[in-house]
PDB file of C-alpha atoms in Angstrom:
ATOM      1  CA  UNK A 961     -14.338  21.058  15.392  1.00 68.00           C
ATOM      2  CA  UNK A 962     -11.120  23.386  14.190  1.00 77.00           C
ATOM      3  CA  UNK A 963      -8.781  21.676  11.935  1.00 83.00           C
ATOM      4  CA  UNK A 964      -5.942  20.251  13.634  1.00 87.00           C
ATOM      5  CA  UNK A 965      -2.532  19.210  12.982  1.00 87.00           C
ATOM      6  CA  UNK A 966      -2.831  14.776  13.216  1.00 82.00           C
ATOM      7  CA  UNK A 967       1.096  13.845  13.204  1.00 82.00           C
ATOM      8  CA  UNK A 968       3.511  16.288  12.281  1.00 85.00           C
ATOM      9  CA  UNK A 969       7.398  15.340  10.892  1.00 84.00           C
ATOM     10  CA  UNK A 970      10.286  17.678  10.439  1.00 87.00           C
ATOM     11  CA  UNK A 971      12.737  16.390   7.800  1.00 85.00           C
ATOM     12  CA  UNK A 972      16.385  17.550   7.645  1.00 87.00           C
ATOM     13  CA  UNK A 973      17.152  20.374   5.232  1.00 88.00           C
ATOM     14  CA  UNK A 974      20.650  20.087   4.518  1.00 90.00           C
ATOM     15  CA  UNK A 975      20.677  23.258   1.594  1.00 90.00           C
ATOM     16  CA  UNK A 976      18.026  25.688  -0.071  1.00 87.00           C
ATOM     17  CA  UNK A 977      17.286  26.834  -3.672  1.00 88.00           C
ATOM     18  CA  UNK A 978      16.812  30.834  -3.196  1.00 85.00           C
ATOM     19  CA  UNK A 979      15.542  32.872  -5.776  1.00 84.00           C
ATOM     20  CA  UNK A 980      18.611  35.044  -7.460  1.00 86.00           C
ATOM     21  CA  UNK A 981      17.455  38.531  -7.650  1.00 84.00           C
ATOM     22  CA  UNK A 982      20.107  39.402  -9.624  1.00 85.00           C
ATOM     23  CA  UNK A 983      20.459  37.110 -12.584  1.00 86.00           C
ATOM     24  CA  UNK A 984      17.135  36.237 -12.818  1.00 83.00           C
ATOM     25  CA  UNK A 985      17.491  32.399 -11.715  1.00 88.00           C
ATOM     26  CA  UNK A 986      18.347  30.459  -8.136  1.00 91.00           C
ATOM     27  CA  UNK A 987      20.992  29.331  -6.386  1.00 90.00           C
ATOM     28  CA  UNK A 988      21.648  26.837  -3.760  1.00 91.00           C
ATOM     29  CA  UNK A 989      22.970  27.607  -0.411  1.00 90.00           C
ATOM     30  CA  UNK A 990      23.646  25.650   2.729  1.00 91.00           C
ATOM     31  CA  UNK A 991      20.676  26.182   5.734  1.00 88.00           C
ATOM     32  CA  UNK A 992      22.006  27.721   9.249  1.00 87.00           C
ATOM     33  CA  UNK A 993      19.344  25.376  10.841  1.00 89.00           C
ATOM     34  CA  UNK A 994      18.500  22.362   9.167  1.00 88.00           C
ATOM     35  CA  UNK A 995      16.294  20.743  11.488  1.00 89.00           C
ATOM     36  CA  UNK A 996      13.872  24.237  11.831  1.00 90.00           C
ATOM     37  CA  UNK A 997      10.277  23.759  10.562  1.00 91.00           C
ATOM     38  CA  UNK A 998       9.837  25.655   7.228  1.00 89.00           C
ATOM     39  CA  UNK A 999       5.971  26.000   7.231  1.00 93.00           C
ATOM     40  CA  UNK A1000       4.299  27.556  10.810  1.00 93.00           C
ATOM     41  CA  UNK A1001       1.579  25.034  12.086  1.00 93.00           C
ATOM     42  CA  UNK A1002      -0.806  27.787  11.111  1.00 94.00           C
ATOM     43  CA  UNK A1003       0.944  27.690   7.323  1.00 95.00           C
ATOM     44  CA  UNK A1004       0.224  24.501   7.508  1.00 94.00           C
ATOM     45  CA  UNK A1005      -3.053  24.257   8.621  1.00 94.00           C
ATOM     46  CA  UNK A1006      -3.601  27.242   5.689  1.00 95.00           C
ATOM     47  CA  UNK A1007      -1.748  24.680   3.115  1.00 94.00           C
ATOM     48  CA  UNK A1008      -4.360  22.201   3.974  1.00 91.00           C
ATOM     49  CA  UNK A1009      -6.934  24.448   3.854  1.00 91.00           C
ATOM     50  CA  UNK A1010      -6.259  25.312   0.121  1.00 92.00           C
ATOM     51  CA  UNK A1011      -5.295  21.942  -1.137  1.00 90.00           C
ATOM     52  CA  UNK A1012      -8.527  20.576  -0.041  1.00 87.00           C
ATOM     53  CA  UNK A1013     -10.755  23.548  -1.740  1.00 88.00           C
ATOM     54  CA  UNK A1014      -9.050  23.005  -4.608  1.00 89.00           C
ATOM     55  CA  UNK A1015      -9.301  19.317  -4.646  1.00 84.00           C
ATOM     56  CA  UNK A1016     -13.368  19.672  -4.306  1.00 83.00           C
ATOM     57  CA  UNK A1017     -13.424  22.664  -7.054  1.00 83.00           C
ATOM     58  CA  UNK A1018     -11.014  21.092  -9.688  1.00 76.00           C
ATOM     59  CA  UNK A1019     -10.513  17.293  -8.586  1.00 62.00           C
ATOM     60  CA  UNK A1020     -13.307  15.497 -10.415  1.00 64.00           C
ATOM     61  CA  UNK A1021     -12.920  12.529  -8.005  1.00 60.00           C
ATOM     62  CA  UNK A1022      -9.077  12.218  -8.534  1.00 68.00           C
ATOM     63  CA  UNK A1023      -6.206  13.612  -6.761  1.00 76.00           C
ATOM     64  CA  UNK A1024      -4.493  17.090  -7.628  1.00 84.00           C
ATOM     65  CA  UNK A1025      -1.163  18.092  -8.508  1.00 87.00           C
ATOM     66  CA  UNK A1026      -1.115  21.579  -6.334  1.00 91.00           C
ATOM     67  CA  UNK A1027       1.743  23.915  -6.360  1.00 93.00           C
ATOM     68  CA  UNK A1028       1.729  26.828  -3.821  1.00 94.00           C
ATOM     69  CA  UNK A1029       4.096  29.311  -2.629  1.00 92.00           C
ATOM     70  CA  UNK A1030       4.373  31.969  -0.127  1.00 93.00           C
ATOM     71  CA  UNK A1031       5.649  35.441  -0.194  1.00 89.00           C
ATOM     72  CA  UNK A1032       5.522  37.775   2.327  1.00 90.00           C
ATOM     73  CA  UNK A1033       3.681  35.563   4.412  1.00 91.00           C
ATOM     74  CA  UNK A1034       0.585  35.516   1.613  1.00 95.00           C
ATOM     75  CA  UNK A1035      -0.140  31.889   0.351  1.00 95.00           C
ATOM     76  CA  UNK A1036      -0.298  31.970  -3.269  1.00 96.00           C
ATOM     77  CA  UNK A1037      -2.150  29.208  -5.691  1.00 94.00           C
ATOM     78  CA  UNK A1038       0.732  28.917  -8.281  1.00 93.00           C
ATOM     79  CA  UNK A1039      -1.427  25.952 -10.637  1.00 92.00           C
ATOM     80  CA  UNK A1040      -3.158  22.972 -10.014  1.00 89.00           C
ATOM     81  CA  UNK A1041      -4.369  19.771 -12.364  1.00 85.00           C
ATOM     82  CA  UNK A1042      -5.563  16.856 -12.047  1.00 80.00           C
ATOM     83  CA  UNK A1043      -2.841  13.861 -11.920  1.00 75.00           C
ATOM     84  CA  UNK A1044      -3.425  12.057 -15.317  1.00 66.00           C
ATOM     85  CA  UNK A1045      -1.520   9.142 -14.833  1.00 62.00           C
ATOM     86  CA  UNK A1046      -3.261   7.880 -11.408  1.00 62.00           C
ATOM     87  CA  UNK A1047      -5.308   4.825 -11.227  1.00 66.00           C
ATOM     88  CA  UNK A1048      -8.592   5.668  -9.523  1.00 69.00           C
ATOM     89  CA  UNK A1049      -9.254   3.040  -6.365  1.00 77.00           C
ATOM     90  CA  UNK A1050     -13.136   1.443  -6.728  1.00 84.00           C
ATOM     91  CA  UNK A1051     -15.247   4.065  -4.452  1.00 83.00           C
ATOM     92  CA  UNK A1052     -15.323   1.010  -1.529  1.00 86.00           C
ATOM     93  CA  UNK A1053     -11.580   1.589  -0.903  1.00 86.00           C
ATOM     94  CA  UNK A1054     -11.188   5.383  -1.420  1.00 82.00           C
ATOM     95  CA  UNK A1055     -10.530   7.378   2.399  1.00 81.00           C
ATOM     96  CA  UNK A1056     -12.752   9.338   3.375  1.00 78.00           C
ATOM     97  CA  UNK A1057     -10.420  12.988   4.096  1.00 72.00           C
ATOM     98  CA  UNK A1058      -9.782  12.922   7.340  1.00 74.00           C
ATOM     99  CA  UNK A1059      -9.700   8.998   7.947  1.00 81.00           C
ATOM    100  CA  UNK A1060      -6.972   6.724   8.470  1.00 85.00           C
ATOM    101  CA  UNK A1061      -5.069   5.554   5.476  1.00 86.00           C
ATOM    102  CA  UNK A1062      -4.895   2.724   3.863  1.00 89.00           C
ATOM    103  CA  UNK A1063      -2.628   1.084   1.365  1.00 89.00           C
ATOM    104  CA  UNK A1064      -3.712  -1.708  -1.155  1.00 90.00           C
ATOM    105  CA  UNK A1065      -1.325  -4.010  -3.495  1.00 86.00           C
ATOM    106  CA  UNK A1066      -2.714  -5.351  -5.999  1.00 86.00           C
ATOM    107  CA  UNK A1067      -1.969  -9.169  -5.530  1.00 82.00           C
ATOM    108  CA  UNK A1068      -3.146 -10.126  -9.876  1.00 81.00           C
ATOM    109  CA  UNK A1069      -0.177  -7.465 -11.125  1.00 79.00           C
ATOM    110  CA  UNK A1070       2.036  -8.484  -8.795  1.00 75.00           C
ATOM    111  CA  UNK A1071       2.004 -12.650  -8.970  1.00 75.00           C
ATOM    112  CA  UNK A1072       0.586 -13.037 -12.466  1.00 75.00           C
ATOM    113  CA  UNK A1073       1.491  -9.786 -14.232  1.00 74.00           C
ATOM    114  CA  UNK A1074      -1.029  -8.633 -16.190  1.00 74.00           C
ATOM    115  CA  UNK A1075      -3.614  -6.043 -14.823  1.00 76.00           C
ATOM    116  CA  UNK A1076      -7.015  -6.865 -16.813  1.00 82.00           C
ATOM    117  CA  UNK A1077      -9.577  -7.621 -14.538  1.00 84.00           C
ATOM    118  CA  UNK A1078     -10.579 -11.403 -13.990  1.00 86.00           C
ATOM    119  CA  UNK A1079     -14.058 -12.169 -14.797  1.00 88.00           C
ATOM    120  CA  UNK A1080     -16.630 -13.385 -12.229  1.00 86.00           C
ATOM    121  CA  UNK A1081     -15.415 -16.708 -12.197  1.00 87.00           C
ATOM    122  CA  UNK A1082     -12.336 -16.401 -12.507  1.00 86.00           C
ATOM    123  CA  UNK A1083     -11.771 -14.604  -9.551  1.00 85.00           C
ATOM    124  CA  UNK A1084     -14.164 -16.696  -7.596  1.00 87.00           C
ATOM    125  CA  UNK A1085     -11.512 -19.623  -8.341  1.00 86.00           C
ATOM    126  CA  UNK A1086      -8.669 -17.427  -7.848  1.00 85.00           C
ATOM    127  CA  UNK A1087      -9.752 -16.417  -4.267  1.00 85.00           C
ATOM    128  CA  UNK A1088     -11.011 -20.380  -3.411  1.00 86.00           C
ATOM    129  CA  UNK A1089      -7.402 -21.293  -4.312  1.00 83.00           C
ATOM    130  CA  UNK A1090      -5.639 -18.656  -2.560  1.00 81.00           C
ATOM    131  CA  UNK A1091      -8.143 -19.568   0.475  1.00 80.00           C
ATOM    132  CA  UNK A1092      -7.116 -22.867   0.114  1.00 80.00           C
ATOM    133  CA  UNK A1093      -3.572 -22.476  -0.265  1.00 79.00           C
ATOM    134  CA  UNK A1094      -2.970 -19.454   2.500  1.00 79.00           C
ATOM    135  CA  UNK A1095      -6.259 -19.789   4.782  1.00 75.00           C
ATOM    136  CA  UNK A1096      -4.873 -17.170   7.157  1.00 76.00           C
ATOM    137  CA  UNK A1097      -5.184 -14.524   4.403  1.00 76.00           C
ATOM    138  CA  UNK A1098      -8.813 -15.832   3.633  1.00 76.00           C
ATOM    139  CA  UNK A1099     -10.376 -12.878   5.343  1.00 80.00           C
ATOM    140  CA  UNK A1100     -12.376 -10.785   3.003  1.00 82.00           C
ATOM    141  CA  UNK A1101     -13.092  -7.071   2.630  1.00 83.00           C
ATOM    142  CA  UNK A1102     -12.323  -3.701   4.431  1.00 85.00           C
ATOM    143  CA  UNK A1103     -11.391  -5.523   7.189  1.00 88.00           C
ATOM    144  CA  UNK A1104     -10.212  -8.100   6.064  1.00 87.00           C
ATOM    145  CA  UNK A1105      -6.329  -8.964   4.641  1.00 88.00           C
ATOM    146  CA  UNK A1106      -7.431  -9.675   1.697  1.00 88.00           C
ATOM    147  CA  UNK A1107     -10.024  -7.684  -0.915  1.00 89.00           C
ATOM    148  CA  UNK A1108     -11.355  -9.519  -3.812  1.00 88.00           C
ATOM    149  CA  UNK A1109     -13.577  -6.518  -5.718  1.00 88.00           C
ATOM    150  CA  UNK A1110     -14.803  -6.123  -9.321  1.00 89.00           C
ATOM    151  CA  UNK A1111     -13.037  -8.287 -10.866  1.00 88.00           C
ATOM    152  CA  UNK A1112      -8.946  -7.440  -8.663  1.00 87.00           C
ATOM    153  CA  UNK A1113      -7.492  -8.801  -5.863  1.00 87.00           C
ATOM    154  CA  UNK A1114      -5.639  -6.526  -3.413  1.00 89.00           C
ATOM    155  CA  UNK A1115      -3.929  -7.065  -0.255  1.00 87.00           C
ATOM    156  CA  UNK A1116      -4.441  -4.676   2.246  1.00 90.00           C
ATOM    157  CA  UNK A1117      -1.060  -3.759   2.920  1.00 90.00           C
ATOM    158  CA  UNK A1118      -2.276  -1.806   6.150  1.00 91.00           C
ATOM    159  CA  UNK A1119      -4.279  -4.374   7.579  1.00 90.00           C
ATOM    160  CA  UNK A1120      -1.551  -6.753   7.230  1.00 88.00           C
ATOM    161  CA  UNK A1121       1.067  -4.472   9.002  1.00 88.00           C
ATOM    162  CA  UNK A1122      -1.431  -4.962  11.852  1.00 87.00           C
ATOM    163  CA  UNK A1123      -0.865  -8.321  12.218  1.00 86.00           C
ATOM    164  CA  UNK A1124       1.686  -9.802  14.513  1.00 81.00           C
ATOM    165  CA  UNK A1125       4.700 -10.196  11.969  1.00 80.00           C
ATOM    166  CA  UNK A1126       3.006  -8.098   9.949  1.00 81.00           C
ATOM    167  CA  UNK A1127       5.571  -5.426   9.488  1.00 82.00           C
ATOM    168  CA  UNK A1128       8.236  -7.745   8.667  1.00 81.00           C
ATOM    169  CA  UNK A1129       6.444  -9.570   6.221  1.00 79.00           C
ATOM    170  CA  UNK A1130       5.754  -6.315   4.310  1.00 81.00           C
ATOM    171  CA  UNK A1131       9.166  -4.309   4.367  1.00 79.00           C
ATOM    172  CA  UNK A1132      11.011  -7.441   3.552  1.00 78.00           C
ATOM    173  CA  UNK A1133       9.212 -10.073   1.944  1.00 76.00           C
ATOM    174  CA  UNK A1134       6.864  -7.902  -0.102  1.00 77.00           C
ATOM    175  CA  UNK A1135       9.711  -5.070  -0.534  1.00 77.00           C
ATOM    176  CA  UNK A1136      12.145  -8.106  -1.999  1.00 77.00           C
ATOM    177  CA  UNK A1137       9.470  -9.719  -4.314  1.00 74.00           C
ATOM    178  CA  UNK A1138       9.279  -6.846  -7.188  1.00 75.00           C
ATOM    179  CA  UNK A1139      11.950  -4.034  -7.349  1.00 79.00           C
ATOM    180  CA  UNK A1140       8.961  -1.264  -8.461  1.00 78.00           C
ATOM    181  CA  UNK A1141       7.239  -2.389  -5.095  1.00 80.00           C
ATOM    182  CA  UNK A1142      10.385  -1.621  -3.425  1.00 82.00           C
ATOM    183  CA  UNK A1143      10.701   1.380  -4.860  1.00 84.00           C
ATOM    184  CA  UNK A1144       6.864   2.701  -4.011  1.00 82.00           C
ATOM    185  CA  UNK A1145       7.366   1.854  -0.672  1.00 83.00           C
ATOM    186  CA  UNK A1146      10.417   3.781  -0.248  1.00 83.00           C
ATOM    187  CA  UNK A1147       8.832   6.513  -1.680  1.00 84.00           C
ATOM    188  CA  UNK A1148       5.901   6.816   1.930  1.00 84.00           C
ATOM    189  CA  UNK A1149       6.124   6.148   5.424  1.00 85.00           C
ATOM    190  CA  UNK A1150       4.494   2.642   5.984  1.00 84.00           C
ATOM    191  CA  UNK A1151       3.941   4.665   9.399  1.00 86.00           C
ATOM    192  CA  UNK A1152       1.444   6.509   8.243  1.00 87.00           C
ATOM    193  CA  UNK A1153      -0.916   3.181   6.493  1.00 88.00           C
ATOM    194  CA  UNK A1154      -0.747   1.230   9.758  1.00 88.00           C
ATOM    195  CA  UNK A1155      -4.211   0.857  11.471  1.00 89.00           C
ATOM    196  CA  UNK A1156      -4.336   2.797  14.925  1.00 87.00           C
ATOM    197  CA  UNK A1157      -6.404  -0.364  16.120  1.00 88.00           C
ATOM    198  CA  UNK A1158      -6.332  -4.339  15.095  1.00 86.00           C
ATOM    199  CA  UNK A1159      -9.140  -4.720  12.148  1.00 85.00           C
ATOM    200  CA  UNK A1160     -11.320  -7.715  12.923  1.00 85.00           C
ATOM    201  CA  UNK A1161     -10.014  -9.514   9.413  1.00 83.00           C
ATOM    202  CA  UNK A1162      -6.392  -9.592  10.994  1.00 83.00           C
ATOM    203  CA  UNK A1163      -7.188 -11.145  14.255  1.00 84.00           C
ATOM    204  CA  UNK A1164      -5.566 -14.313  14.935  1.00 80.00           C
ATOM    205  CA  UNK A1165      -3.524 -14.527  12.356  1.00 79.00           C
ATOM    206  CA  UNK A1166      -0.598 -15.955  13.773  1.00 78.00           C
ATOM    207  CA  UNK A1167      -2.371 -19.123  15.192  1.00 79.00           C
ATOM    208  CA  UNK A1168      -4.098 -19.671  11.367  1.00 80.00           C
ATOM    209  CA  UNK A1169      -0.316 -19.949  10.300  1.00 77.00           C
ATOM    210  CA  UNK A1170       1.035 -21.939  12.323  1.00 79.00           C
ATOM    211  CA  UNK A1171      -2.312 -24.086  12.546  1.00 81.00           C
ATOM    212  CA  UNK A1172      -1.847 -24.452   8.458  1.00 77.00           C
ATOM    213  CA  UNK A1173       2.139 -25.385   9.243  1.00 80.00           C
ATOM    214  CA  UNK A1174       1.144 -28.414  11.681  1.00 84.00           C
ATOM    215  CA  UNK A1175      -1.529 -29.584   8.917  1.00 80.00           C
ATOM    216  CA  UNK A1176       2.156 -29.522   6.189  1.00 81.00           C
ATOM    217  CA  UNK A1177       4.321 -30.890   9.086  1.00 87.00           C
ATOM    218  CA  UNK A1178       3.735 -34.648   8.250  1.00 86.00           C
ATOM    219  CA  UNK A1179       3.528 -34.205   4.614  1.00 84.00           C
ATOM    220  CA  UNK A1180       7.016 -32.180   4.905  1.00 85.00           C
ATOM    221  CA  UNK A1181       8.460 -34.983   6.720  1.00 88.00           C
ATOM    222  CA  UNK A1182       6.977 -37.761   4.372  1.00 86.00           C
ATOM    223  CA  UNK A1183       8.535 -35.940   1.887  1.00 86.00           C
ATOM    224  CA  UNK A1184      11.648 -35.437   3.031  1.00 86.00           C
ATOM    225  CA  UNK A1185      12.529 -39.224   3.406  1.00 88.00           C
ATOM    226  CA  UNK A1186      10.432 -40.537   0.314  1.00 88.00           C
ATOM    227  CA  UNK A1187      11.537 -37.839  -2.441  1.00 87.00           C
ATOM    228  CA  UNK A1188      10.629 -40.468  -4.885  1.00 88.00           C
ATOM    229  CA  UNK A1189       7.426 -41.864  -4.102  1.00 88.00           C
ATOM    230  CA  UNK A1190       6.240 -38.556  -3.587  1.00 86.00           C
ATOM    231  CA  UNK A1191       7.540 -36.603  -6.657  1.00 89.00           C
ATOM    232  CA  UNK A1192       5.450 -39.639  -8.652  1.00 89.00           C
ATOM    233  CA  UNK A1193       2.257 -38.847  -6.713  1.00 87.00           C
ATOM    234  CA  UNK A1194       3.274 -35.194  -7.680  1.00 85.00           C
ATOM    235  CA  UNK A1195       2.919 -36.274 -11.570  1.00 89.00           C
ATOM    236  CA  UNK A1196       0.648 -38.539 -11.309  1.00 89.00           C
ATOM    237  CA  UNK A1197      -2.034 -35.508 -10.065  1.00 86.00           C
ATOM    238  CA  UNK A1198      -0.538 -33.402 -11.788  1.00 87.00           C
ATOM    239  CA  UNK A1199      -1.382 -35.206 -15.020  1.00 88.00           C
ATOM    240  CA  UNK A1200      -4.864 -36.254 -13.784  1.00 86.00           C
ATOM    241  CA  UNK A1201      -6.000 -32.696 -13.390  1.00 82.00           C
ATOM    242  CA  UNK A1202      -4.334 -31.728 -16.817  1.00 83.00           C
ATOM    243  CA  UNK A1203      -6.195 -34.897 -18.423  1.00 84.00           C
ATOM    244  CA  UNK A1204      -9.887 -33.500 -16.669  1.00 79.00           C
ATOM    245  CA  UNK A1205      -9.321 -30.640 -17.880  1.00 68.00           C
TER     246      UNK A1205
END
């Protein structure tokens, strides 16, 4: 099949840096339309075109930094490298081009802070706790909320948006944990990560939440009126596990 243009978003262009002919520099001027398309859809399609053949020629299995330009209605390759300072996905989680995209968190950075990988069983514990502790995010895999792989943890971001609550959870719980995860996702659309369909993994989530909230109900309520008795239980296991340990 042709290429075709998926989803297509004109931004607002308030002003434009235009080469200065006559001292050799730029200046910036005000646009007469700023909501006009800069790029044709057959620019566009030509952008693509290049990016891609440049990413198979010179990527090495890593994204490229491509600059381009046109004059005169010619699309020039101005220089392209390799982006040094990303952090290559596993090959189970890369897109294929083309696909739908999907964003990962890594759940390890984020709650613990450190990025080493966990060894085997370390991360077998770490997911039977989670599983334990949030059994609605127990689903494993591509499809799945949650992927434990090689030693990380990530939450699929995407899958989760998919989820009913989903988008809420992840533009202001996630967005208010860490100020550098608020900051990446300003920087995309979340738009463009969510799923087109519900994965199998983030089915039924809802009822596994409020399923795991009726199981806490009584225990809420026992604890609410016997703060005492139950903040010695608290220690008491507390020190028990320490002691086994």
């Amino acid at each position: 099949d042709a290429p075709s243009i998926a989803s297509k978003r004109v931004a607002e262009k308030t002003s434009a840096i235009w080469l200065d002919t006559s001292s050799g520099g730029t200046r910036q001027e005000p646009n007469k339309d700023p909501s006009a398309q800069a790029l044709t859809d057959e620019q566009i399609l030509e952008v693509a075109d290049l990016v891609a053949r440049v990413e198979e020629d010179r990527g090495q299995g890593v994204p490229v930094d491509t600059e381009w330009a046109y004059r005169d209605g010619k699309l020039y390759l101005l220089q392209a490298r390799p982006m040094t300072a990303y952090i290559p996905l596993f090959p189970e989680m890369v897109t294929e081009r083309g696909g739908e995209k999907r964003l990962y968190l890594d759940i390890i950075v984020m709650t613990q802070g450190f990025s080493d990988p966990l060894s085997v069983l370390g991360l077998d514990l770490w997911r039977t706790m989670l599983a334990r502790l949030k059994p609605h995010l127990a689903t494993d895999g591509v499809e799945g909320l949650v992927w434990n792989l090689h030693g990380r943890e990530y939450m699929n971001v995407s899958n989760m948006m998919a989820t009913t609550g989903g988008e809420a959870m992840v533009s202001k719980v996630f967005r208010s944990y860490d100020k550098s995860i608020d900051r990446a996702f300003a920087s995309i659309d979340l738009e463009d990560y969510k799923p087109s369909t519900t994965p199998e993994g983030a089915k039924g989530t809802l009822w596994k939440q409020l399923s795991q909230l009726w199981l806490m109900l009584p225990k809420m309520i026992h604890g609410l009126y016997r703060r005492e008795e139950v903040m010695a239980g608290y220690i008491e296991g507390t020190q028990a596990i320490i002691d086994k340990c």
